[in-house]
Each structure stands twice: as C-alpha cells, then as structure tokens.
Amino acid sequence: MSEQQAPAQTAGSAMSPSVASVPSPAPGAAAGTSSGPLPAEVAAALKRDAAGLVAAVVQQYDTNEVLMLGWMDDEALHRTMTTGRVTFYSRSRQEYWRKGDTSGHVQWVKSVAMDCDGDALLVRVDQVGAACHTGTRTCFDGRDLDVTTGQAH
C-alpha cells in the first residue's frame, strides 16, 4: 500500500522532480502551511478543517467515475495544480504522497474545482491503472450499503 513520497519544499525553493519521504510539518506549523504560493483567491476561498486540510474527491475525467477521496493541505494543492500529478497529504503518516510513485498507477491532472462552500475539491484526472490501494479501479467497488429511500418503487 505504500506510495513513495513527494519531496519537502522550503520557502522559495523550486519544485524538484525527485521523490523522497517528507516528515510532518515543523512544530507549530499547521499542515495547511504552504511553501508554494496558491493563487490568493484560492487560498482565501478554501475552508480547511482544524488540521489545515480539505477533502479532495478524485474523479475520472472522461467517464465521471468517482475513484477515491484524499486530503490536501495548501502545499499538496499547489503541487497538484502545478506539476500535473495529484499530491495528497496523509493524515496518518503526516507526509505528502503521490498516487503511482511506487505502483505506476498515476493520476494525471485534467482539472481542479472547488465546491460552492470552499470545503471540498473535485480533482478530475486521467487514472492509469487502479486508483485504490487494494488493486481495484475505484475505492468504492463492492461496498454498497443498504439504504431506505422512502420512495415508492
């Protein structure tokens, strides 16, 4: 399940194409602290959770298939918007990661949209291979829940 990690960036540094593990943010720095500049209007409109993160729904651009849900801070969003590859922030490992760095199942960014409240992102991608760490195309395969809709059939 392990995906190789994107490199840490310091203020003013250039994006590096190399891949390395990234530790958690420095003590006192929120996960949402960006070393890469987000456009001011994007940064102002984002509504982050207490950890500085926003949910990112990943969707196949040409079929609208929902592939997965990940989390981004400002830096992960900046990297996603500027590198052509989706970068997430791992809540459990406290580090950045890119889908496909070890598996080859890359997500090529086609577009990024913010919802009306600014608390969720829709990242439309061209998914190469499986999106889920289990090896399935989508993380939403085979786990349908029983629901009662209250509508007559």
PDB file of C-alpha atoms in Angstrom:
ATOM      1  CA  MET A   1       0.000   0.000   0.000  1.00  0.00           C
ATOM      2  CA  SER A   2       2.937   2.319   0.498  1.00  0.00           C
ATOM      3  CA  GLU A   3       3.325   5.088  -2.065  1.00  0.00           C
ATOM      4  CA  GLN A   4       6.640   6.888  -2.328  1.00  0.00           C
ATOM      5  CA  GLN A   5       6.553  10.430  -1.016  1.00  0.00           C
ATOM      6  CA  ALA A   6       6.999  13.794  -2.712  1.00  0.00           C
ATOM      7  CA  PRO A   7       9.889  15.968  -1.523  1.00  0.00           C
ATOM      8  CA  ALA A   8       9.561  18.631   1.149  1.00  0.00           C
ATOM      9  CA  GLN A   9       9.760  22.186  -0.097  1.00  0.00           C
ATOM     10  CA  THR A  10      11.115  25.182   1.711  1.00  0.00           C
ATOM     11  CA  ALA A  11      10.010  28.729   1.096  1.00  0.00           C
ATOM     12  CA  GLY A  12      11.394  29.936  -2.188  1.00  0.00           C
ATOM     13  CA  SER A  13      12.661  26.547  -3.343  1.00  0.00           C
ATOM     14  CA  ALA A  14      11.947  25.157  -6.784  1.00  0.00           C
ATOM     15  CA  MET A  15       9.816  22.066  -7.248  1.00  0.00           C
ATOM     16  CA  SER A  16      12.028  19.012  -7.531  1.00  0.00           C
ATOM     17  CA  PRO A  17      11.045  16.099  -9.773  1.00  0.00           C
ATOM     18  CA  SER A  18      12.765  13.675  -7.396  1.00  0.00           C
ATOM     19  CA  VAL A  19      10.758  11.708  -4.851  1.00  0.00           C
ATOM     20  CA  ALA A  20      11.614  11.403  -1.161  1.00  0.00           C
ATOM     21  CA  SER A  21       9.918  10.968   2.194  1.00  0.00           C
ATOM     22  CA  VAL A  22       8.573  14.097   3.850  1.00  0.00           C
ATOM     23  CA  PRO A  23       8.317  14.447   7.623  1.00  0.00           C
ATOM     24  CA  SER A  24       5.427  16.167   9.343  1.00  0.00           C
ATOM     25  CA  PRO A  25       5.342  19.974   9.331  1.00  0.00           C
ATOM     26  CA  ALA A  26       7.674  21.735  11.753  1.00  0.00           C
ATOM     27  CA  PRO A  27       6.375  22.091  15.318  1.00  0.00           C
ATOM     28  CA  GLY A  28       3.902  24.941  15.434  1.00  0.00           C
ATOM     29  CA  ALA A  29       3.330  24.867  11.666  1.00  0.00           C
ATOM     30  CA  ALA A  30      -0.090  23.748  10.531  1.00  0.00           C
ATOM     31  CA  ALA A  31      -0.398  21.064   7.880  1.00  0.00           C
ATOM     32  CA  GLY A  32      -2.099  23.739   5.769  1.00  0.00           C
ATOM     33  CA  THR A  33       1.011  25.903   5.657  1.00  0.00           C
ATOM     34  CA  SER A  34       2.138  26.220   2.057  1.00  0.00           C
ATOM     35  CA  SER A  35       5.672  26.810   0.885  1.00  0.00           C
ATOM     36  CA  GLY A  36       4.335  27.157  -2.649  1.00  0.00           C
ATOM     37  CA  PRO A  37       2.070  30.069  -3.426  1.00  0.00           C
ATOM     38  CA  LEU A  38      -1.572  29.284  -4.076  1.00  0.00           C
ATOM     39  CA  PRO A  39      -3.375  31.962  -6.051  1.00  0.00           C
ATOM     40  CA  ALA A  40      -4.663  34.482  -3.485  1.00  0.00           C
ATOM     41  CA  GLU A  41      -8.297  33.948  -4.459  1.00  0.00           C
ATOM     42  CA  VAL A  42      -7.944  30.173  -3.986  1.00  0.00           C
ATOM     43  CA  ALA A  43      -6.191  30.480  -0.622  1.00  0.00           C
ATOM     44  CA  ALA A  44      -8.827  32.948   0.608  1.00  0.00           C
ATOM     45  CA  ALA A  45     -11.779  30.795  -0.530  1.00  0.00           C
ATOM     46  CA  LEU A  46     -10.555  27.467   0.905  1.00  0.00           C
ATOM     47  CA  LYS A  47     -12.214  26.369   4.141  1.00  0.00           C
ATOM     48  CA  ARG A  48      -9.807  23.979   5.811  1.00  0.00           C
ATOM     49  CA  ASP A  49     -10.523  21.674   8.750  1.00  0.00           C
ATOM     50  CA  ALA A  50      -8.792  22.098  12.125  1.00  0.00           C
ATOM     51  CA  ALA A  51      -5.713  20.294  10.751  1.00  0.00           C
ATOM     52  CA  GLY A  52      -5.492  22.641   7.747  1.00  0.00           C
ATOM     53  CA  LEU A  53      -6.822  20.032   5.307  1.00  0.00           C
ATOM     54  CA  VAL A  54      -9.551  19.924   2.673  1.00  0.00           C
ATOM     55  CA  ALA A  55     -11.209  16.818   1.192  1.00  0.00           C
ATOM     56  CA  ALA A  56     -10.308  16.059  -2.428  1.00  0.00           C
ATOM     57  CA  VAL A  57     -12.675  13.843  -4.417  1.00  0.00           C
ATOM     58  CA  VAL A  58     -10.851  12.269  -7.358  1.00  0.00           C
ATOM     59  CA  GLN A  59     -12.884  11.541 -10.495  1.00  0.00           C
ATOM     60  CA  GLN A  60     -12.013  10.045 -13.893  1.00  0.00           C
ATOM     61  CA  TYR A  61     -12.310  12.991 -16.279  1.00  0.00           C
ATOM     62  CA  ASP A  62     -13.930  11.239 -19.258  1.00  0.00           C
ATOM     63  CA  THR A  63     -16.355   8.838 -17.518  1.00  0.00           C
ATOM     64  CA  ASN A  64     -17.146  10.805 -14.318  1.00  0.00           C
ATOM     65  CA  GLU A  65     -16.362   7.654 -12.300  1.00  0.00           C
ATOM     66  CA  VAL A  66     -15.546   8.553  -8.677  1.00  0.00           C
ATOM     67  CA  LEU A  67     -12.175   6.961  -7.923  1.00  0.00           C
ATOM     68  CA  MET A  68     -11.159   7.915  -4.388  1.00  0.00           C
ATOM     69  CA  LEU A  69     -11.081  10.504  -1.629  1.00  0.00           C
ATOM     70  CA  GLY A  70      -7.866  12.029  -0.372  1.00  0.00           C
ATOM     71  CA  TRP A  71      -6.824  15.021   1.719  1.00  0.00           C
ATOM     72  CA  MET A  72      -4.835  18.095   0.706  1.00  0.00           C
ATOM     73  CA  ASP A  73      -3.254  20.985   2.510  1.00  0.00           C
ATOM     74  CA  ASP A  74      -2.215  24.157   0.671  1.00  0.00           C
ATOM     75  CA  GLU A  75       1.121  22.662  -0.386  1.00  0.00           C
ATOM     76  CA  ALA A  76      -0.468  19.463  -1.752  1.00  0.00           C
ATOM     77  CA  LEU A  77      -2.978  21.556  -3.710  1.00  0.00           C
ATOM     78  CA  HIS A  78      -0.197  23.801  -5.020  1.00  0.00           C
ATOM     79  CA  ARG A  79       1.793  20.754  -6.176  1.00  0.00           C
ATOM     80  CA  THR A  80      -1.324  19.254  -7.773  1.00  0.00           C
ATOM     81  CA  MET A  81      -2.067  22.477  -9.646  1.00  0.00           C
ATOM     82  CA  THR A  82       1.496  22.983 -10.879  1.00  0.00           C
ATOM     83  CA  THR A  83       3.027  19.544 -11.542  1.00  0.00           C
ATOM     84  CA  GLY A  84       0.333  17.678 -13.483  1.00  0.00           C
ATOM     85  CA  ARG A  85       0.258  14.914 -10.837  1.00  0.00           C
ATOM     86  CA  VAL A  86      -2.076  14.654  -7.839  1.00  0.00           C
ATOM     87  CA  THR A  87      -0.371  15.112  -4.462  1.00  0.00           C
ATOM     88  CA  PHE A  88      -2.129  14.269  -1.197  1.00  0.00           C
ATOM     89  CA  TYR A  89      -1.334  14.864   2.461  1.00  0.00           C
ATOM     90  CA  SER A  90      -1.501  11.670   4.538  1.00  0.00           C
ATOM     91  CA  ARG A  91      -3.328  12.258   7.814  1.00  0.00           C
ATOM     92  CA  SER A  92      -1.951   9.044   9.330  1.00  0.00           C
ATOM     93  CA  ARG A  93       1.674   9.369   8.181  1.00  0.00           C
ATOM     94  CA  GLN A  94       1.788  13.185   8.298  1.00  0.00           C
ATOM     95  CA  GLU A  95       3.541  13.407   4.932  1.00  0.00           C
ATOM     96  CA  TYR A  96       2.938  14.123   1.253  1.00  0.00           C
ATOM     97  CA  TRP A  97       2.415  11.335  -1.251  1.00  0.00           C
ATOM     98  CA  ARG A  98       1.618  10.941  -4.933  1.00  0.00           C
ATOM     99  CA  LYS A  99      -0.514   8.124  -6.260  1.00  0.00           C
ATOM    100  CA  GLY A 100       1.557   5.946  -8.554  1.00  0.00           C
ATOM    101  CA  ASP A 101       5.081   6.742  -7.396  1.00  0.00           C
ATOM    102  CA  THR A 102       5.604   3.088  -6.449  1.00  0.00           C
ATOM    103  CA  SER A 103       2.697   1.311  -8.174  1.00  0.00           C
ATOM    104  CA  GLY A 104       2.815   3.110 -11.515  1.00  0.00           C
ATOM    105  CA  HIS A 105      -0.923   3.840 -11.161  1.00  0.00           C
ATOM    106  CA  VAL A 106      -0.511   7.540 -11.822  1.00  0.00           C
ATOM    107  CA  GLN A 107      -3.204  10.221 -11.673  1.00  0.00           C
ATOM    108  CA  TRP A 108      -2.657  12.849 -14.386  1.00  0.00           C
ATOM    109  CA  VAL A 109      -4.470  16.085 -13.500  1.00  0.00           C
ATOM    110  CA  LYS A 110      -7.032  17.361 -16.006  1.00  0.00           C
ATOM    111  CA  SER A 111      -8.746  19.965 -13.792  1.00  0.00           C
ATOM    112  CA  VAL A 112      -9.307  21.029 -10.200  1.00  0.00           C
ATOM    113  CA  ALA A 113     -12.545  22.640  -8.977  1.00  0.00           C
ATOM    114  CA  MET A 114     -13.619  23.964  -5.592  1.00  0.00           C
ATOM    115  CA  ASP A 115     -17.165  23.367  -4.351  1.00  0.00           C
ATOM    116  CA  CYS A 116     -19.558  26.226  -3.536  1.00  0.00           C
ATOM    117  CA  ASP A 117     -18.583  26.243   0.159  1.00  0.00           C
ATOM    118  CA  GLY A 118     -14.829  26.024  -0.429  1.00  0.00           C
ATOM    119  CA  ASP A 119     -14.547  22.962   1.826  1.00  0.00           C
ATOM    120  CA  ALA A 120     -14.071  20.287  -0.838  1.00  0.00           C
ATOM    121  CA  LEU A 121     -12.173  19.888  -4.088  1.00  0.00           C
ATOM    122  CA  LEU A 122     -13.012  17.901  -7.206  1.00  0.00           C
ATOM    123  CA  VAL A 123      -9.849  16.708  -8.938  1.00  0.00           C
ATOM    124  CA  ARG A 124     -10.563  15.343 -12.405  1.00  0.00           C
ATOM    125  CA  VAL A 125      -7.811  13.000 -13.588  1.00  0.00           C
ATOM    126  CA  ASP A 126      -6.761  10.530 -16.208  1.00  0.00           C
ATOM    127  CA  GLN A 127      -6.181   7.491 -13.990  1.00  0.00           C
ATOM    128  CA  VAL A 128      -3.569   4.984 -15.146  1.00  0.00           C
ATOM    129  CA  GLY A 129      -4.395   1.560 -13.671  1.00  0.00           C
ATOM    130  CA  ALA A 130      -6.057   1.065 -10.302  1.00  0.00           C
ATOM    131  CA  ALA A 131      -6.903   4.059  -8.120  1.00  0.00           C
ATOM    132  CA  CYS A 132      -7.346   2.007  -4.948  1.00  0.00           C
ATOM    133  CA  HIS A 133      -4.510   0.517  -2.911  1.00  0.00           C
ATOM    134  CA  THR A 134      -6.462  -2.787  -2.980  1.00  0.00           C
ATOM    135  CA  GLY A 135      -5.886  -3.004  -6.732  1.00  0.00           C
ATOM    136  CA  THR A 136      -9.424  -2.101  -7.813  1.00  0.00           C
ATOM    137  CA  ARG A 137     -10.209   0.659 -10.283  1.00  0.00           C
ATOM    138  CA  THR A 138     -12.070   2.680  -7.630  1.00  0.00           C
ATOM    139  CA  CYS A 139     -12.034   2.736  -3.840  1.00  0.00           C
ATOM    140  CA  PHE A 140     -15.832   2.470  -3.957  1.00  0.00           C
ATOM    141  CA  ASP A 141     -16.091  -1.031  -5.503  1.00  0.00           C
ATOM    142  CA  GLY A 142     -18.260  -3.609  -3.753  1.00  0.00           C
ATOM    143  CA  ARG A 143     -19.082  -1.822  -0.512  1.00  0.00           C
ATOM    144  CA  ASP A 144     -22.609  -0.634  -1.223  1.00  0.00           C
ATOM    145  CA  LEU A 145     -24.652  -0.005   1.909  1.00  0.00           C
ATOM    146  CA  ASP A 146     -28.332  -0.891   2.231  1.00  0.00           C
ATOM    147  CA  VAL A 147     -30.454   2.249   2.202  1.00  0.00           C
ATOM    148  CA  THR A 148     -34.116   3.066   2.568  1.00  0.00           C
ATOM    149  CA  THR A 149     -35.108   5.913   0.305  1.00  0.00           C
ATOM    150  CA  GLY A 150     -38.724   6.361   1.341  1.00  0.00           C
ATOM    151  CA  GLN A 151     -39.718   6.443  -2.318  1.00  0.00           C
ATOM    152  CA  ALA A 152     -42.280   4.104  -3.849  1.00  0.00           C
ATOM    153  CA  HIS A 153     -40.787   1.731  -6.387  1.00  0.00           C
TER     154      HIS A 153
END
